[in-house]
Amino acid sequence: MGFISTARVKSPWIMHFETGSCNGCAIEVFAALTPVYDLERFGILNTGNPKHADIMLVTGCVSFRAGRVLRNLYHQMPGPKAVVAIGVCALTGGIFHDCYNLAPGVDKVIPVDVYVPGCAARPEAIIAGTVMALDRLAGKAGPPNIAPGEPRRGLEEGRVVEIAPGNSDK
Amino acid sequence: MDAWPIALAILLPVATALLAYIFRIRAARVLAVVVMAAGLMVSALALAGRGSFTYTPESVLGLPIDTLITILDLALLGYLVWIGLSMRRLSVVLLAGLQLAGLGYLEFWLRGSTPAVLPAEPAMVIDRLAVTMNLIISGVGSLVVLFALPYMDEFERRQKAMKTRQPRFFLFLLLFLGAMNGLVFSNNLLWLYFFWEATTFSSFMLITHTGAREALANGLRALWMNLLGGLAFVLALIFLARNAHIVSLRALAGWPLAGWPGWRGLPPIGSSPDLLLLPMGLLCFAAFTKAAQFPFQTWLTGAMVAPTPVSALLHSSTMVKAAVYLIIRLAPAFRGTTLGILVAVIGGFTFMAASTTAIGQANGKRVLAYSTIANLGLIIAMAGINTPQALSAALLIIIFHAISKALLFICVGTIEHGIRTRDIEEMEGLFYKMPMTTIITVVAMTSMMLPPFGVLIGKWLAIEASVRFPLLLPFVVLGSALTVVFWSKWLGRILTVSYHRKFRLEKLPLLISASMLVLAAAVVVASFGIASVFDFLAAPVVRGQFGIAGVVTPRADLATGMGEFIPWPIFLLIVLVLLAIPISFSRVKPADIRPPYLCGENAGEKPGTSFYSARDEINLTRTGNYYVTGVFGEASINRWAYPIAVGLLLLMIGVIKP
Amino acid sequence: MIGRTIATYGISPLWVTLATVVAAPAIGGLLTGIDRKLTARLQNRVGPPIWQPFHDLVKLWSKERITVNQVQLLYVYAHLFLMIASLVGLMLGQDLLMIFFIFAFSSVSLILGGFSVRSPYSRIGSQREIMQLMAYEPVLVLMAIGIYLATGSFFVHEIITSGNPLLYSLPLVFAAYAVILVVKLRKSPFDLSTAVHHVHQEVVKGLLTEYSGPYLGLIELANWYELVFLLALGGLFWATSLWGALLAAAVLFLFQVVVDTVSARVTWAWMLKFVWTVGLGLAAINIVWLYM
Amino acid sequence: MPGRTVIPFGPQHPVFPEPLQLRLTMEEERVIDAVPALGYMHRGIEQLAQTKDYAQNVFLMERVCGICSFMHALCYCQSVESLLGIEAPPRARFMRTIQAELGRLQSHYLWLGLVADACGFESLFMQAWRNREMIMDCQEAVSGSRVTISTCAIGGCRRDWDDGVLQELTRRLDDVERSMDAIAPVFFEDPLVKQRTVGAGIITKQEATLLGAVGPVARASGIVEDMRRLGYAAYDELDFKPVVETSCDSYARMIVRLRETFQAINLIRQALKKMPAGEVLNKWKGTPEGEAISRVEQPRGELMYYIRSNGGKNPERLRIRTPTLSNIPSLVKMLKGSRLSDVPVIALSIDSCISCTER
Amino acid sequence: MFEMLRTVMQNLFSRPATRLYPKEQREPFPSARGHIESVIENCIFCGLCQKRCPADCIVVDRAGKDWNLDPYRCIICGVCVEVCPTKAIVMSTYFRKPARMREPLTYHQEERGRPPKAKPGQDPGEAKDQM
Amino acid sequence: MIDNVVPVTRETLLAEAQRLADGGQRLISATAIDQGEYLEILYHFDKDLKLTHLKLEVKPGEEVPSISRVYFCAFIPENELKDLFGINISNIVIDYQGKFFLEDEAPRTPLLKSKPPEQGDPREVAR
Ligand code: NFV
Ligand code: SF4
Ligand code: SF4
Ligand code: SF4
């Protein structure tokens, strides 16, 4: 690995966004930051600000309102960036996949690099998923996943990121 | 003849004033003012090029000048009494009347058998200090007057004035210039007093220029406060004439000099220097009122209702400087006395209190006013302790403050006309509306608070000078720290550049942009060449008084022996950073510009400024500045500042009791 | 330290400048790493490796440069350059007051950078940073004055060679400096204007919210210079021996790390009150004592 | 004269673990108006529940919220049980109590950490969460899962515990209590924490009733209100007194929760001691009919399930009223007049849980 | 502050609480619900699991002898494990490892006794063997 | 079955609510149940662990007065009912106009079994 990709891999800053579900996974993301799991060992900082983040951890089943926010936040992250969807809610909607206020699945809104299943995903799984997403930062991963179908509406001009493979590699 | 620059400096503005008043044609006025500005600059340069000299004009049109001045003086005071009567303001009537009486007493009772002119004591002394002041008055003053020409047109358009009052405006503005030049040249205290009152008078006329109720009220406040100082001045004159037979500034300042002739040829009487403390204290008191030191600060902040050129010229760069000028003149006499320390403390206290108050102000001009008061306080403080370094600091601040502050006022005036308000809160994103003005304003503000600009170097010198004066030190330290606060707040606000917008250079009248650019250039050049400025203007004054300069300029910088300030590397750095502008502009592609962080809810046409909130409504974000009015508001400051300031003044009066 | 070396051996200022510019970030980065490691250990965690800050910096520099407007970069450069300038000034033994003014300029440019965008959090951060500036600036100036009174000079190189360690005559000023060090480094309890490393802050990242990628990297770099500057300033209190200076700096460093871990954030009003009473008070008492 | 500041506080904001927006209008940093905007986490569980059968709904209800998940299931099961007219066996009732208290314990610990974080006290956050991991281990030991423990079922509990589990639980509880003793004084006494919390977000007793405050918010305002007094599960056989404080501010709310953690340990110990042997699951048949209300005391306060059934396979209407929903009016009230730096502390002091609120 | 000082000092001189995952991995609790796996050879395609699954993530294709599971929708409740009459579904104590793709699993019953086969590209394995 | 159900009409609702408020009752929540022909709204109150319910039956589209002037906290369930059932509740203290939980993309009145009333989408009206 090159000098730069080493640094990228060793210093992935994360941001967490909960898009509306039961919080179980969100709390597990928090737990992963605390002494027992200590994500900072990997150089990970929880920045809480898309402009500083390299990896976005998304939990929850993407309600309509949260989807709007989610896409906006993704747009504000500087590349190279990766997205880790955590919990089955964020993957497919999980038990909520039939609910009326959501278009389940993070990959319907933004490209996703790693899927961490589980309900709730254990902190260990979150760590493993985050580590997996580092490949994207190192430039080694293939194109991220986008769910097929129409892009979601309700996103105004100027905020829409074209969902296309490789977008997050920019 | 030697004296033509002096005559030019005093009479040219007066003549132009009368011309502008009589011939009410705009073109003629513009032409006359431009010619006058050129003339003033020439005369100032001519004077600057010459060494110190003295001059005593004998008579004008066969009338002895002494008499002429007496007559004018009495007329002026009489007019002021009349103003007081017609506006039903008892304080003005009383104060002007008392002065009239005092002056009459001085002129008619105390005058000996025959008025003998004193060949030994010249009426005018032109030394480096006077030259410096003259340069400021004629240089900065002319630029401000030039700026006033287009400004007043716009001003009257805004006011929807039926009939132009510009002739009256320029009459007083230009008369003031003449008076101010006269003031700094005068050595005869009676002359000085006349010019002093003349500036008070024109200040009043200019504050009340619009005739609005607020203007009248504030004008009257300014008038009575200044008249109070004038009364102190007269009392000092009477005391000096009666008890010490001194009527010359130089004599007073140089007292006790053996063999120095007193008033009207009589030897100065009294053997103890303490005797002179009373008149000196009274003169300082007069200076405090004119320099709007706490507790008299309200007249100056109130004077901000006047059109901006007035604020720029009278209420920041020149007229109020007359007060500190007087104190600097007197300083050698009370050096090392308790009076000196008290003067320093009062100045220092004002410096701190005014800087503090400025934090709580949202009105641009009031911020400028408080900053002016603060700087005057610092100058007075420096004059009060009067060491070589302190004097150098005072002089440097006078020079640089005059330029920067005049520039700032001009900028704020232009901004006010551009965006129709002087509220700092409304100046957000100014860069898009008036890029040039904004940049110049930024330069001006930076020059008020940051290195490597002159005012800050002055403050640096002031801190080093006050190290040995523990009573003054806390004020200076706090004041200079607080200065940064209100400037950076304001600066931040006008520098806000919002997301994704194009801008165009604004169109400004030639005279406005010219005066702005010249002053801005002057700020930068003078700060860069601060060593030369110091060597040329300040060092001779200091050396004249102390024999040593106190500050040396070894490497194009200022060194005091305790420390050294090298401005040019900082300039170099700034240039380096400025070079980054084109780079940064070229490297940022439009796609790289993303909306700011609004917790993910950016919305609307301009995603940078609005966000979705409850009901998916689109709301505008805004961020107000912090003024912390509970602590820094005028009311809360005055609660403690007034008692302290009054207490200090009383203390001073207690000290000077003969 | 280095100032003395110049004074005694006459090393060219150019070399000193170069050495400072190169060595300071290395030291500063390492110290930041130690800081983070130590904080983690105090919190019963393993924490990142010590050289983590360098990874962070390289990564930040390699990121896509996105901005909110074109001029942001300007303030970053100004902040960085002026910060370097103040450190170099210190190392060259220049006038302490002048150094402080340049230092203040550097802080002001960061504040202006925060103001320059129409982003509420960044501007609230800037407002708070102004409050911090207001809190520590007088103490810094008083400290310079105290040092002058103790040594008779504002020149750092003369202060170093002036005999007794300053700590003997200025113990309370040293304490006051420790307080404002925490303010200046924006560490808890005074991390008001921006959050230092993963503290959750009500103003998000305050001042730094809108900076990202390379620009943030430059600010980080400036922070390292700043850390070295501030610690060197602390070292000045025992500048008679190199070990003494290092010890003083180390004490300050550990102090701020520990204080950072054991305290909650306070409000800026409280900070102002605290620093102006305790900080200024300590410094003032010490200075009055020097006058007597 | 000071300029107005209008900012969005959230939905993505580092101090909020969940999306919730407060539109704050401030003068300097003094909040003069706060308007909450919700809807980021609304899924529509009430509607989804109408399409799933009674047994499946247990798992759905658990996922109303991952923090207080067990008691959602409990409350739902109780409501269905009362529709069916059955009761859980005694052992199951004690097991339910223990798990409910474990849930309360971890929820309070989570909150204590968050509030420390909101005060800018990072190490305290870390300590609290490190201790919370011990409770999570307890939960995992008894149920096999950390968050959504899925142990409750209509008619009792899904799985019995053997003695190993019980011993493990007793042992771990001691660890938890020991670690708690170490940091409790920090919350109680640390001057800076007090400086941030004392006097912040005052809500008086009268206001609390009218604003519908429940749980620790109400109890911190001196209202003795605790649904556990209803005596569901095994609470009627255990000895406890609701924790009540009277200073009405964020500090009081913090202290209420802190004292409740000790109370929870005590309750678990009592329950472990008194736990009878026997069946844990009552089998049931058929479809319930009618309407029922069940209320339990969640970590954040009173949770109410209203269920109506018309004899079909699925409930006709399931209404979930969660405590945070009731506490948000208090939050709006408290935020007015506070300082920006107190907003996180106050917002957290109601222990807002948006996933519960919006369902 | 001083209360906290004591705690942090204790922390400094004691071992960090961190479990060094992935270097050290804790044995899961015996009752842990990690993920479900099918023992497809036991399946009789009764469809009970599909009917009772609360997350609708099992599709039983009786005709094609396919047992489809969307592991990325499964909430690991264990109901299917409980209801399966032939113990054709087992609960593993290890969590399912993160993946780059999100596709359902199909278990196809070739004939009884043959090992299960997953679709290419998919690894229903455990996190344990990943690191 | 639940006890203590007090039937009210749209006219008496406010007075009843006020009476309960004066009696120190705490509002728990409001529940709506779609009965096809009409909507049943239950307001739940509690005092000392004892529940009281007000039961109101309204036709779709009928205007219901808000009790949020009596109980400020009622604005939350009322906005919720407005969103999910499209009940036309007037004079809510903080009225989210049908955008409390749902935004434009979400379906209208998802919990209403029948067709939504023809009075127009409150969200449209708000815009
Ligand atoms: N306690 C609790 Fe809940 C419930 N029900 C509530 O607001 O946490 Ni998510
Ligand atoms: S995956 Fe499960 S635990 Fe995680 S958020 Fe969704 S429902 Fe909650
Ligand atoms: S319940 Fe068991 S046997 Fe029946 S289909 Fe499912 S896996 Fe096969
Ligand atoms: S574990 Fe639960 S969710 Fe997963 S397949 Fe089985 S029944 Fe469905």
PDB file of N, CA, C and O in Angstrom, chain D residues 8 19-20 50 101 117 122 138 145 148 159 168 205 212 220 223 232 246 256 285 320 330 352 355:
ATOM      1  N   PRO D   8     -30.786  25.310  13.088  1.00  0.00           N
ATOM      2  CA  PRO D   8     -31.337  23.973  13.250  1.00  0.00           C
ATOM      3  C   PRO D   8     -30.441  23.208  14.207  1.00  0.00           C
ATOM      4  O   PRO D   8     -29.231  23.202  14.050  1.00  0.00           O
ATOM      5  N   PRO D  19     -32.119  11.209  15.298  1.00  0.00           N
ATOM      6  CA  PRO D  19     -32.525  12.389  14.571  1.00  0.00           C
ATOM      7  C   PRO D  19     -33.726  13.066  15.219  1.00  0.00           C
ATOM      8  O   PRO D  19     -34.796  12.477  15.334  1.00  0.00           O
ATOM      9  N   LEU D  20     -33.513  14.264  15.633  1.00  0.00           N
ATOM     10  CA  LEU D  20     -34.578  15.092  16.188  1.00  0.00           C
ATOM     11  C   LEU D  20     -34.116  16.501  15.914  1.00  0.00           C
ATOM     12  O   LEU D  20     -32.933  16.799  16.034  1.00  0.00           O
ATOM     13  N   GLN D  50     -51.138  -3.981  12.732  1.00  0.00           N
ATOM     14  CA  GLN D  50     -52.455  -4.453  12.303  1.00  0.00           C
ATOM     15  C   GLN D  50     -52.361  -5.517  11.218  1.00  0.00           C
ATOM     16  O   GLN D  50     -53.368  -6.100  10.821  1.00  0.00           O
ATOM     17  N   GLU D 101     -35.910  -4.772  35.060  1.00  0.00           N
ATOM     18  CA  GLU D 101     -34.990  -3.941  35.836  1.00  0.00           C
ATOM     19  C   GLU D 101     -33.609  -3.896  35.195  1.00  0.00           C
ATOM     20  O   GLU D 101     -32.920  -2.882  35.242  1.00  0.00           O
ATOM     21  N   ASP D 117     -21.685  13.225  28.579  1.00  0.00           N
ATOM     22  CA  ASP D 117     -21.143  13.668  27.307  1.00  0.00           C
ATOM     23  C   ASP D 117     -21.703  15.028  26.936  1.00  0.00           C
ATOM     24  O   ASP D 117     -20.999  15.906  26.436  1.00  0.00           O
ATOM     25  N   GLU D 122     -16.099  13.808  28.864  1.00  0.00           N
ATOM     26  CA  GLU D 122     -15.939  12.615  28.060  1.00  0.00           C
ATOM     27  C   GLU D 122     -15.559  11.405  28.885  1.00  0.00           C
ATOM     28  O   GLU D 122     -16.049  10.305  28.654  1.00  0.00           O
ATOM     29  N   CYS D 138     -24.743  -9.066  31.397  1.00  0.00           N
ATOM     30  CA  CYS D 138     -25.794  -9.738  32.159  1.00  0.00           C
ATOM     31  C   CYS D 138     -26.956 -10.066  31.241  1.00  0.00           C
ATOM     32  O   CYS D 138     -27.470 -11.191  31.233  1.00  0.00           O
ATOM     33  N   SER D 145     -28.896 -12.213  23.800  1.00  0.00           N
ATOM     34  CA  SER D 145     -28.770 -11.091  22.885  1.00  0.00           C
ATOM     35  C   SER D 145     -28.538  -9.833  23.698  1.00  0.00           C
ATOM     36  O   SER D 145     -28.956  -9.749  24.848  1.00  0.00           O
ATOM     37  N   THR D 148     -32.018  -6.397  21.623  1.00  0.00           N
ATOM     38  CA  THR D 148     -33.397  -6.838  21.543  1.00  0.00           C
ATOM     39  C   THR D 148     -33.437  -8.282  22.029  1.00  0.00           C
ATOM     40  O   THR D 148     -33.120  -9.203  21.282  1.00  0.00           O
ATOM     41  N   ARG D 159     -38.070 -18.770  27.401  1.00  0.00           N
ATOM     42  CA  ARG D 159     -37.105 -19.791  27.785  1.00  0.00           C
ATOM     43  C   ARG D 159     -36.834 -19.707  29.278  1.00  0.00           C
ATOM     44  O   ARG D 159     -36.790 -18.606  29.827  1.00  0.00           O
ATOM     45  N   GLU D 168     -24.529 -16.655  37.518  1.00  0.00           N
ATOM     46  CA  GLU D 168     -23.781 -15.699  36.699  1.00  0.00           C
ATOM     47  C   GLU D 168     -24.338 -14.298  36.933  1.00  0.00           C
ATOM     48  O   GLU D 168     -23.618 -13.322  37.137  1.00  0.00           O
ATOM     49  N   LYS D 205     -43.878  21.434  39.927  1.00  0.00           N
ATOM     50  CA  LYS D 205     -44.802  20.325  40.109  1.00  0.00           C
ATOM     51  C   LYS D 205     -46.103  20.571  39.340  1.00  0.00           C
ATOM     52  O   LYS D 205     -46.600  19.695  38.637  1.00  0.00           O
ATOM     53  N   GLY D 212     -48.116  16.960  31.370  1.00  0.00           N
ATOM     54  CA  GLY D 212     -48.186  15.518  31.187  1.00  0.00           C
ATOM     55  C   GLY D 212     -46.863  14.820  31.407  1.00  0.00           C
ATOM     56  O   GLY D 212     -46.639  13.739  30.867  1.00  0.00           O
ATOM     57  N   ALA D 220     -38.767  13.908  39.423  1.00  0.00           N
ATOM     58  CA  ALA D 220     -37.800  14.916  39.844  1.00  0.00           C
ATOM     59  C   ALA D 220     -38.502  16.208  40.209  1.00  0.00           C
ATOM     60  O   ALA D 220     -37.912  17.089  40.820  1.00  0.00           O
ATOM     61  N   ILE D 223     -43.402  14.648  41.972  1.00  0.00           N
ATOM     62  CA  ILE D 223     -44.646  13.911  41.802  1.00  0.00           C
ATOM     63  C   ILE D 223     -44.367  12.429  42.016  1.00  0.00           C
ATOM     64  O   ILE D 223     -43.474  11.866  41.381  1.00  0.00           O
ATOM     65  N   TYR D 232     -47.809  -4.835  38.384  1.00  0.00           N
ATOM     66  CA  TYR D 232     -47.723  -5.823  37.313  1.00  0.00           C
ATOM     67  C   TYR D 232     -46.481  -6.673  37.520  1.00  0.00           C
ATOM     68  O   TYR D 232     -45.652  -6.379  38.395  1.00  0.00           O
ATOM     69  N   THR D 246     -37.104  16.768  44.642  1.00  0.00           N
ATOM     70  CA  THR D 246     -37.998  17.925  44.602  1.00  0.00           C
ATOM     71  C   THR D 246     -37.365  19.181  44.018  1.00  0.00           C
ATOM     72  O   THR D 246     -37.999  20.229  43.984  1.00  0.00           O
ATOM     73  N   VAL D 256     -32.451  11.330  40.237  1.00  0.00           N
ATOM     74  CA  VAL D 256     -33.515  10.326  40.251  1.00  0.00           C
ATOM     75  C   VAL D 256     -33.055   9.085  39.508  1.00  0.00           C
ATOM     76  O   VAL D 256     -33.157   7.958  39.996  1.00  0.00           O
ATOM     77  N   LYS D 285     -54.614 -20.363  23.325  1.00  0.00           N
ATOM     78  CA  LYS D 285     -55.213 -20.739  22.049  1.00  0.00           C
ATOM     79  C   LYS D 285     -56.226 -19.684  21.679  1.00  0.00           C
ATOM     80  O   LYS D 285     -56.654 -18.886  22.501  1.00  0.00           O
ATOM     81  N   ILE D 320     -49.779   2.816  20.899  1.00  0.00           N
ATOM     82  CA  ILE D 320     -48.626   2.834  21.801  1.00  0.00           C
ATOM     83  C   ILE D 320     -48.410   4.270  22.230  1.00  0.00           C
ATOM     84  O   ILE D 320     -48.236   5.152  21.390  1.00  0.00           O
ATOM     85  N   SER D 330     -42.830  19.110  27.981  1.00  0.00           N
ATOM     86  CA  SER D 330     -42.003  19.662  29.054  1.00  0.00           C
ATOM     87  C   SER D 330     -40.692  20.180  28.496  1.00  0.00           C
ATOM     88  O   SER D 330     -40.202  21.233  28.907  1.00  0.00           O
ATOM     89  N   SER D 352     -34.793  11.826  26.101  1.00  0.00           N
ATOM     90  CA  SER D 352     -35.668  11.662  24.946  1.00  0.00           C
ATOM     91  C   SER D 352     -35.262  10.430  24.159  1.00  0.00           C
ATOM     92  O   SER D 352     -34.084  10.153  23.968  1.00  0.00           O
ATOM     93  N   SER D 355     -37.115   7.102  18.876  1.00  0.00           N
ATOM     94  CA  SER D 355     -37.689   5.941  18.202  1.00  0.00           C
ATOM     95  C   SER D 355     -38.950   5.497  18.920  1.00  0.00           C
ATOM     96  O   SER D 355     -39.912   5.059  18.289  1.00  0.00           O
TER      97      SER D 355
END
